[in-house]
Tab-separated table of C-alpha atoms in Angstrom:
chain	number	residue	atom	x	y	z
I	1	MET	CA	-6.558	-44.883	3.207
I	2	GLN	CA	-3.759	-42.694	1.869
I	3	THR	CA	-1.736	-40.797	4.460
I	4	THR	CA	0.081	-37.496	3.960
I	5	THR	CA	3.656	-37.361	5.164
I	6	PRO	CA	5.964	-34.331	5.503
I	7	ASP	CA	7.932	-35.600	2.502
I	8	THR	CA	4.741	-35.683	0.448
I	9	ILE	CA	3.920	-32.108	1.446
I	10	VAL	CA	7.418	-30.911	0.498
I	11	LYS	CA	7.197	-32.727	-2.838
I	12	THR	CA	3.781	-31.172	-3.525
I	13	THR	CA	5.161	-27.695	-2.727
I	14	GLU	CA	8.162	-28.210	-4.996
I	15	ASP	CA	5.926	-29.384	-7.832
I	16	SER	CA	3.705	-26.334	-7.336
I	17	ILE	CA	6.693	-23.972	-7.436
I	18	GLU	CA	8.011	-25.621	-10.602
I	19	GLN	CA	4.608	-25.300	-12.219
I	20	HIS	CA	4.354	-21.598	-11.361
I	21	LEU	CA	7.898	-20.877	-12.568
I	22	SER	CA	7.114	-22.624	-15.844
I	23	GLY	CA	3.989	-20.482	-16.155
I	24	LEU	CA	6.021	-17.309	-15.619
I	25	ALA	CA	8.471	-18.346	-18.349
I	26	THR	CA	5.554	-18.894	-20.730
I	27	LEU	CA	4.085	-15.510	-19.782
I	28	ARG	CA	7.339	-13.752	-20.630
I	29	GLN	CA	7.478	-15.539	-23.979
I	30	GLU	CA	3.935	-14.495	-24.854
I	31	ILE	CA	4.625	-10.854	-23.928
I	32	GLY	CA	7.768	-11.027	-26.084
I	33	LYS	CA	5.625	-11.826	-29.129
I	34	VAL	CA	4.344	-8.246	-29.074
I	35	ILE	CA	6.856	-6.229	-27.045
I	36	VAL	CA	10.310	-6.002	-28.614
I	37	GLY	CA	13.152	-5.567	-26.123
I	38	GLN	CA	12.377	-3.631	-22.911
I	39	GLN	CA	13.146	-6.771	-20.888
I	40	ALA	CA	13.962	-4.798	-17.746
I	41	VAL	CA	10.646	-2.947	-17.993
I	42	VAL	CA	8.698	-6.188	-18.516
I	43	ASP	CA	10.460	-7.780	-15.535
I	44	GLN	CA	9.626	-4.814	-13.307
I	45	MET	CA	5.972	-5.014	-14.326
I	46	LEU	CA	5.938	-8.718	-13.480
I	47	ILE	CA	7.608	-7.939	-10.155
I	48	CYS	CA	4.741	-5.553	-9.335
I	49	LEU	CA	2.243	-8.220	-10.332
I	50	LEU	CA	3.895	-10.880	-8.158
I	51	ALA	CA	4.359	-8.533	-5.187
I	52	ARG	CA	0.707	-7.390	-5.294
I	53	GLY	CA	1.753	-3.819	-5.983
I	54	HIS	CA	0.987	-1.070	-8.471
I	55	ALA	CA	3.233	0.490	-11.102
I	56	LEU	CA	3.715	4.000	-12.462
I	57	LEU	CA	5.120	3.944	-15.998
I	58	GLU	CA	6.890	7.043	-17.289
I	59	GLY	CA	8.127	7.592	-20.811
I	60	VAL	CA	7.806	9.915	-23.783
I	61	PRO	CA	4.961	9.294	-26.272
I	62	GLY	CA	5.340	6.428	-28.717
I	63	LEU	CA	7.333	4.018	-26.547
I	64	GLY	CA	4.470	1.563	-26.166
I	65	LYS	CA	3.407	2.150	-22.546
I	66	THR	CA	-0.256	1.494	-23.272
I	67	LEU	CA	0.576	-1.420	-25.582
I	68	LEU	CA	2.715	-2.984	-22.868
I	69	VAL	CA	-0.110	-2.921	-20.318
I	70	LYS	CA	-2.674	-4.143	-22.872
I	71	THR	CA	-0.350	-7.008	-23.852
I	72	LEU	CA	0.061	-8.027	-20.214
I	73	ALA	CA	-3.712	-8.137	-19.872
I	74	ASP	CA	-4.051	-10.132	-23.100
I	75	CYS	CA	-1.574	-12.706	-21.773
I	76	THR	CA	-3.683	-13.286	-18.666
I	77	GLU	CA	-7.257	-14.358	-18.077
I	78	LEU	CA	-7.853	-11.234	-16.003
I	79	ALA	CA	-10.513	-8.575	-16.468
I	80	PHE	CA	-8.994	-5.449	-18.024
I	81	LYS	CA	-10.273	-1.862	-18.151
I	82	ARG	CA	-8.657	1.271	-19.515
I	83	VAL	CA	-9.471	4.802	-18.353
I	84	GLN	CA	-8.166	7.759	-20.345
I	85	PHE	CA	-7.626	10.484	-17.761
I	86	THR	CA	-8.724	13.930	-18.960
I	87	PRO	CA	-9.292	17.295	-17.222
I	88	ASP	CA	-13.076	16.788	-17.200
I	89	LEU	CA	-13.004	13.246	-15.743
I	90	MET	CA	-14.988	12.983	-12.506
I	91	PRO	CA	-14.541	10.496	-9.602
I	92	GLY	CA	-17.896	8.922	-10.451
I	93	ASP	CA	-16.605	8.116	-13.924
I	94	ILE	CA	-14.073	5.789	-12.275
I	95	LEU	CA	-15.859	4.508	-9.187
I	96	GLY	CA	-19.381	4.340	-10.593
I	97	SER	CA	-22.608	6.028	-9.535
I	98	GLU	CA	-26.182	5.353	-8.504
I	99	ILE	CA	-28.729	5.504	-11.291
I	100	LEU	CA	-32.513	5.702	-11.000
I	101	GLU	CA	-34.307	2.646	-12.372
I	102	GLU	CA	-37.931	1.561	-12.511
I	103	ASP	CA	-39.406	-1.862	-11.793
I	104	HIS	CA	-41.770	-2.310	-14.732
I	105	SER	CA	-43.841	-4.928	-12.888
I	106	THR	CA	-44.629	-2.675	-9.915
I	107	GLY	CA	-43.884	0.791	-11.245
I	108	LYS	CA	-41.654	1.505	-8.248
I	109	ARG	CA	-38.465	3.466	-8.726
I	110	PHE	CA	-35.206	2.664	-6.987
I	111	PHE	CA	-31.541	3.553	-7.084
I	112	LYS	CA	-29.106	0.963	-8.399
I	113	PHE	CA	-25.320	1.290	-8.189
I	114	GLN	CA	-23.689	1.095	-11.605
I	115	ARG	CA	-20.117	-0.092	-11.098
I	116	GLY	CA	-17.360	1.902	-12.766
I	117	PRO	CA	-14.218	0.657	-14.529
I	118	ILE	CA	-12.318	0.441	-11.240
I	119	PHE	CA	-14.069	-2.899	-10.595
I	120	THR	CA	-11.611	-4.982	-12.592
I	121	ASN	CA	-8.402	-6.961	-12.173
I	122	VAL	CA	-6.054	-4.831	-14.289
I	123	LEU	CA	-6.768	-1.101	-14.483
I	124	LEU	CA	-4.829	1.060	-16.928
I	125	ALA	CA	-4.923	4.675	-15.756
I	126	ASP	CA	-3.661	6.319	-18.930
I	127	GLU	CA	-1.997	9.730	-18.495
I	128	ILE	CA	-3.006	9.936	-14.851
I	129	ASN	CA	-1.474	13.402	-14.484
I	130	ARG	CA	-3.985	14.847	-17.003
I	131	THR	CA	-6.840	14.859	-14.482
I	132	PRO	CA	-7.360	17.060	-11.390
I	133	PRO	CA	-6.429	15.878	-7.862
I	134	LYS	CA	-10.070	15.214	-6.940
I	135	THR	CA	-10.255	12.457	-9.542
I	136	GLN	CA	-6.700	11.237	-8.929
I	137	SER	CA	-7.563	10.717	-5.279
I	138	ALA	CA	-10.433	8.416	-6.257
I	139	LEU	CA	-7.755	5.778	-6.823
I	140	LEU	CA	-6.097	6.209	-3.414
I	141	GLU	CA	-8.402	3.972	-1.381
I	142	SER	CA	-8.487	1.293	-4.063
I	143	MET	CA	-4.685	1.138	-4.303
I	144	GLN	CA	-4.145	0.860	-0.558
I	145	GLU	CA	-7.229	-0.904	0.783
I	146	TYR	CA	-8.292	-2.842	-2.350
I	147	SER	CA	-11.807	-1.533	-1.800
I	148	VAL	CA	-13.843	1.592	-2.570
I	149	THR	CA	-16.442	3.483	-0.566
I	150	VAL	CA	-19.400	4.990	-2.399
I	151	GLY	CA	-22.427	6.444	-0.657
I	152	GLY	CA	-21.202	5.199	2.708
I	153	GLU	CA	-20.940	1.592	1.499
I	154	THR	CA	-17.551	-0.119	1.243
I	155	MET	CA	-17.202	-2.568	-1.628
I	156	ALA	CA	-14.293	-4.950	-2.117
I	157	LEU	CA	-12.540	-4.973	-5.467
I	158	PRO	CA	-11.915	-8.172	-7.442
I	159	GLU	CA	-8.759	-10.106	-6.624
I	160	PRO	CA	-6.131	-9.721	-7.890
I	161	TYR	CA	-6.275	-5.945	-8.379
I	162	PHE	CA	-3.463	-4.166	-10.182
I	163	VAL	CA	-3.220	-0.472	-11.178
I	164	LEU	CA	-0.852	0.502	-13.976
I	165	ALA	CA	-0.699	4.256	-14.463
I	166	THR	CA	1.156	6.056	-17.244
I	167	GLN	CA	2.356	9.604	-17.527
I	168	ASN	CA	4.413	11.681	-19.933
I	169	PRO	CA	7.409	13.267	-18.136
I	170	ILE	CA	7.938	15.931	-20.810
I	171	GLU	CA	4.624	17.695	-21.441
I	172	GLN	CA	3.773	19.271	-18.082
I	173	ALA	CA	1.642	22.197	-19.300
I	174	GLY	CA	-1.927	21.751	-18.095
I	175	THR	CA	-1.115	18.690	-16.011
I	176	TYR	CA	-1.662	17.951	-12.323
I	177	PRO	CA	1.428	16.325	-10.773
I	178	LEU	CA	0.606	13.419	-8.487
I	179	PRO	CA	0.898	14.297	-4.772
I	180	GLU	CA	3.503	12.454	-2.730
I	181	ALA	CA	0.808	10.593	-0.788
I	182	GLN	CA	-0.429	8.974	-3.981
I	183	LEU	CA	3.031	8.418	-5.473
I	184	ASP	CA	3.899	6.435	-2.350
I	185	ARG	CA	1.130	3.960	-3.198
I	186	PHE	CA	2.988	2.822	-6.310
I	187	LEU	CA	5.343	-0.056	-5.598
I	188	LEU	CA	7.643	0.829	-8.517
I	189	ASN	CA	8.219	3.863	-10.720
I	190	ILE	CA	9.217	2.316	-14.048
I	191	HIS	CA	10.989	4.437	-16.661
I	192	ILE	CA	10.740	3.398	-20.305
I	193	ASP	CA	13.609	4.574	-22.496
I	194	TYR	CA	14.143	4.592	-26.243
I	195	PRO	CA	14.864	1.187	-27.834
I	196	SER	CA	18.269	0.279	-29.219
I	197	GLU	CA	18.866	0.579	-32.965
I	198	GLN	CA	18.318	-3.135	-33.607
I	199	GLU	CA	15.220	-3.185	-31.402
I	200	GLU	CA	13.785	-0.240	-33.313
I	201	ILE	CA	14.390	-2.046	-36.615
I	202	ASP	CA	12.636	-5.121	-35.215
I	203	ILE	CA	9.709	-2.943	-34.085
I	204	LEU	CA	9.359	-1.432	-37.554
I	205	ARG	CA	9.472	-4.878	-39.152
I	206	ALA	CA	6.902	-6.332	-36.744
I	207	THR	CA	4.380	-3.479	-36.879
I	208	THR	CA	4.318	-2.503	-40.575
I	209	GLY	CA	3.659	-5.909	-42.129
I	210	GLY	CA	0.444	-7.627	-43.107
I	211	SER	CA	-0.028	-9.518	-39.843
I	212	THR	CA	0.707	-8.920	-36.189
I	213	ALA	CA	1.505	-11.418	-33.455
I	214	LYS	CA	-1.237	-12.222	-30.964
I	215	PRO	CA	-0.323	-13.534	-27.510
I	216	ARG	CA	-2.383	-16.283	-25.921
I	217	PRO	CA	-3.661	-16.175	-22.328
I	218	CYS	CA	-1.473	-18.297	-20.069
I	219	LEU	CA	-2.177	-17.086	-16.516
I	220	ASP	CA	-5.459	-16.989	-14.613
I	221	ALA	CA	-6.472	-15.247	-11.397
I	222	ALA	CA	-6.098	-18.347	-9.229
I	223	GLY	CA	-2.583	-18.983	-10.520
I	224	LEU	CA	-1.535	-15.382	-9.936
I	225	LEU	CA	-2.933	-15.334	-6.398
I	226	ALA	CA	-1.050	-18.552	-5.625
I	227	MET	CA	2.200	-17.014	-6.897
I	228	GLN	CA	1.614	-13.875	-4.841
I	229	ARG	CA	1.298	-16.053	-1.733
I	230	LEU	CA	4.499	-17.923	-2.624
I	231	VAL	CA	6.411	-14.666	-3.086
I	232	ARG	CA	5.567	-13.680	0.490
I	233	GLU	CA	7.262	-16.882	1.665
I	234	ILE	CA	10.581	-16.164	-0.102
I	235	HIS	CA	13.383	-16.140	2.483
I	236	ILE	CA	15.305	-12.994	3.380
I	237	SER	CA	18.046	-12.916	6.006
I	238	ASP	CA	18.168	-10.640	9.050
I	239	ASP	CA	21.274	-8.948	7.610
I	240	LEU	CA	19.296	-7.929	4.515
I	241	TYR	CA	16.411	-6.652	6.656
I	242	ARG	CA	18.906	-4.404	8.431
I	243	TYR	CA	20.467	-3.404	5.092
I	244	VAL	CA	17.101	-2.290	3.718
I	245	ALA	CA	16.323	-0.349	6.886
I	246	SER	CA	19.729	1.369	6.703
I	247	LEU	CA	19.211	2.344	3.050
I	248	VAL	CA	15.796	3.847	3.715
I	249	ARG	CA	16.796	5.628	6.924
I	250	ALA	CA	19.877	7.133	5.240
I	251	THR	CA	17.529	9.191	3.021
I	252	ARG	CA	16.105	11.049	6.020
I	253	SER	CA	17.520	14.128	7.682
I	254	GLY	CA	18.622	13.796	11.275
I	255	GLU	CA	19.503	10.108	10.957
I	256	GLY	CA	23.258	10.731	11.066
I	257	GLY	CA	23.848	9.617	7.489
I	258	ASP	CA	26.147	10.910	4.773
I	259	SER	CA	26.383	14.722	4.940
I	260	GLN	CA	26.180	15.178	1.173
I	261	LEU	CA	23.065	13.021	0.995
I	262	GLN	CA	21.495	15.125	3.744
I	263	GLN	CA	22.233	18.227	1.693
I	264	TRP	CA	20.755	16.778	-1.509
I	265	ILE	CA	17.559	15.265	-0.085
I	266	LYS	CA	14.768	17.548	1.088
I	267	TRP	CA	12.389	14.783	2.112
I	268	GLY	CA	13.304	11.150	2.623
I	269	ALA	CA	11.475	7.854	2.209
I	270	GLY	CA	9.088	6.435	4.810
I	271	PRO	CA	8.678	2.876	6.136
I	272	ARG	CA	6.482	1.956	3.155
I	273	ALA	CA	9.594	2.287	0.979
I	274	GLY	CA	11.330	-0.440	2.974
I	275	GLN	CA	8.274	-2.683	2.704
I	276	ALA	CA	8.175	-2.105	-1.053
I	277	LEU	CA	11.884	-2.823	-1.440
I	278	ILE	CA	11.656	-6.139	0.412
I	279	LEU	CA	8.525	-7.320	-1.413
I	280	ALA	CA	9.947	-6.308	-4.792
I	281	ALA	CA	13.239	-8.082	-3.982
I	282	LYS	CA	11.308	-11.241	-3.059
I	283	ALA	CA	9.395	-11.067	-6.337
I	284	ARG	CA	12.623	-10.580	-8.309
I	285	ALA	CA	14.168	-13.598	-6.622
I	286	PHE	CA	11.115	-15.707	-7.476
I	287	LEU	CA	11.140	-14.413	-11.068
I	288	GLN	CA	14.755	-15.554	-11.341
I	289	GLN	CA	13.822	-18.974	-9.930
I	290	ARG	CA	15.391	-18.451	-6.511
I	291	LEU	CA	13.786	-18.967	-3.113
I	292	SER	CA	16.015	-16.546	-1.225
I	293	VAL	CA	16.668	-12.807	-1.591
I	294	THR	CA	20.200	-11.631	-2.310
I	295	ARG	CA	21.895	-8.270	-1.910
I	296	ALA	CA	21.824	-7.906	-5.710
I	297	ASP	CA	18.000	-8.083	-5.687
I	298	ILE	CA	17.796	-5.148	-3.307
I	299	GLN	CA	20.370	-3.056	-5.130
I	300	ALA	CA	18.777	-3.710	-8.537
I	301	LEU	CA	15.408	-2.422	-7.334
I	302	LEU	CA	16.565	0.525	-5.265
I	303	LEU	CA	16.053	3.024	-8.109
I	304	PRO	CA	12.493	2.057	-9.180
I	305	VAL	CA	11.416	1.744	-5.529
I	306	LEU	CA	12.878	5.030	-4.239
I	307	ARG	CA	12.838	7.165	-7.399
I	308	HIS	CA	9.383	8.586	-6.604
I	309	ARG	CA	9.714	8.535	-2.815
I	310	ILE	CA	12.407	11.159	-2.210
I	311	LEU	CA	12.325	14.887	-2.895
I	312	LEU	CA	15.499	16.640	-3.962
I	313	SER	CA	16.550	19.841	-2.234
I	314	PHE	CA	17.230	23.182	-3.869
I	315	HIS	CA	20.975	22.481	-3.518
I	316	ALA	CA	20.664	19.290	-5.547
I	317	GLN	CA	18.615	20.986	-8.244
I	318	ALA	CA	21.038	23.922	-8.414
I	319	ASP	CA	23.970	21.521	-8.759
I	320	GLY	CA	22.185	19.535	-11.473
I	321	VAL	CA	22.097	16.391	-9.329
I	322	THR	CA	19.508	13.794	-10.385
I	323	VAL	CA	17.674	11.157	-8.353
I	324	PRO	CA	19.681	8.278	-9.902
I	325	GLN	CA	22.903	10.042	-8.885
I	326	VAL	CA	21.597	10.493	-5.338
I	327	LEU	CA	20.677	6.811	-5.079
I	328	GLU	CA	24.061	5.799	-6.488
I	329	LYS	CA	25.646	7.861	-3.730
I	330	LEU	CA	23.291	6.196	-1.236
I	331	LEU	CA	24.485	2.725	-2.235
I	332	ALA	CA	28.088	3.817	-1.807
I	333	ALA	CA	27.452	5.455	1.575
I	334	VAL	CA	25.575	2.594	3.256
I	335	PRO	CA	27.785	-0.382	4.211
I	336	GLU	CA	26.779	-3.668	2.644
I	337	PRO	CA	26.011	-6.683	4.857
I	338	GLY	CA	29.184	-8.270	6.180
I	339	GLN	CA	31.303	-5.131	5.885
């Protein structure tokens, strides 16, 4: 009879970690077959995936937001659905609805729930700010509770469940800005910028020829769920816990922080921001093949985590101060661990 020793368990865990890290490297390679450049954006999407969070992608038209999400889905063996948000979209179009059916053997009629596109693993909410708040709010419960309630019945969503929403930051006429309560449900707010000159040349070369690259699936649901559990176990020191708490609390009025920050920020971040920052930092460490969070992980993710969680005051807007400038000031104002 074979016995299991502590050394065997440790060796099994190490082998599992190596296998998952190898799978992540393959996933990045497959995404790179279609997506040229945008490495920081791809990494932030993977961080959301590993941290069991949701992402809000912002960028002008033509930068490949939808293609990026579709490619991620193609590289995984996960169910994928896309919903194009429009002004006439109703909550039932997302959640599903009860339809009247007839049993041909008995002639009896009955209601059957027809599941909507929200019952999937990867949901692309395209141009989420194009639909009214009533429909936007249909996503709230699913993003927080990973379940939906229809007709008084609560139904669990498939695991893993990942919402990627896109919006155009320029065209705001006829749009419905997301309320702060829903913005707070997104782990990261990812901005997609224009490609470099060489990247744009590579894009033109890759997309105007006779054939296009096709990624192969290299990650299944079980593998992703295992990685999400491993990310939760990534070590973070007490000093970094305090550092994250100090960063988040410094955005709030009445916390005795930097006076200029207090003048610039109308509404600060809540505790969920600190949770998001720690989970995202753990996922970044794992993505970079480390089993411990560093100060650099936290600082690198401060902008995408807090960008959509603070409201600028009238003074900041009048002075032309932007959110990135406020967060740069925040990093300078809050002492780093060990100082």
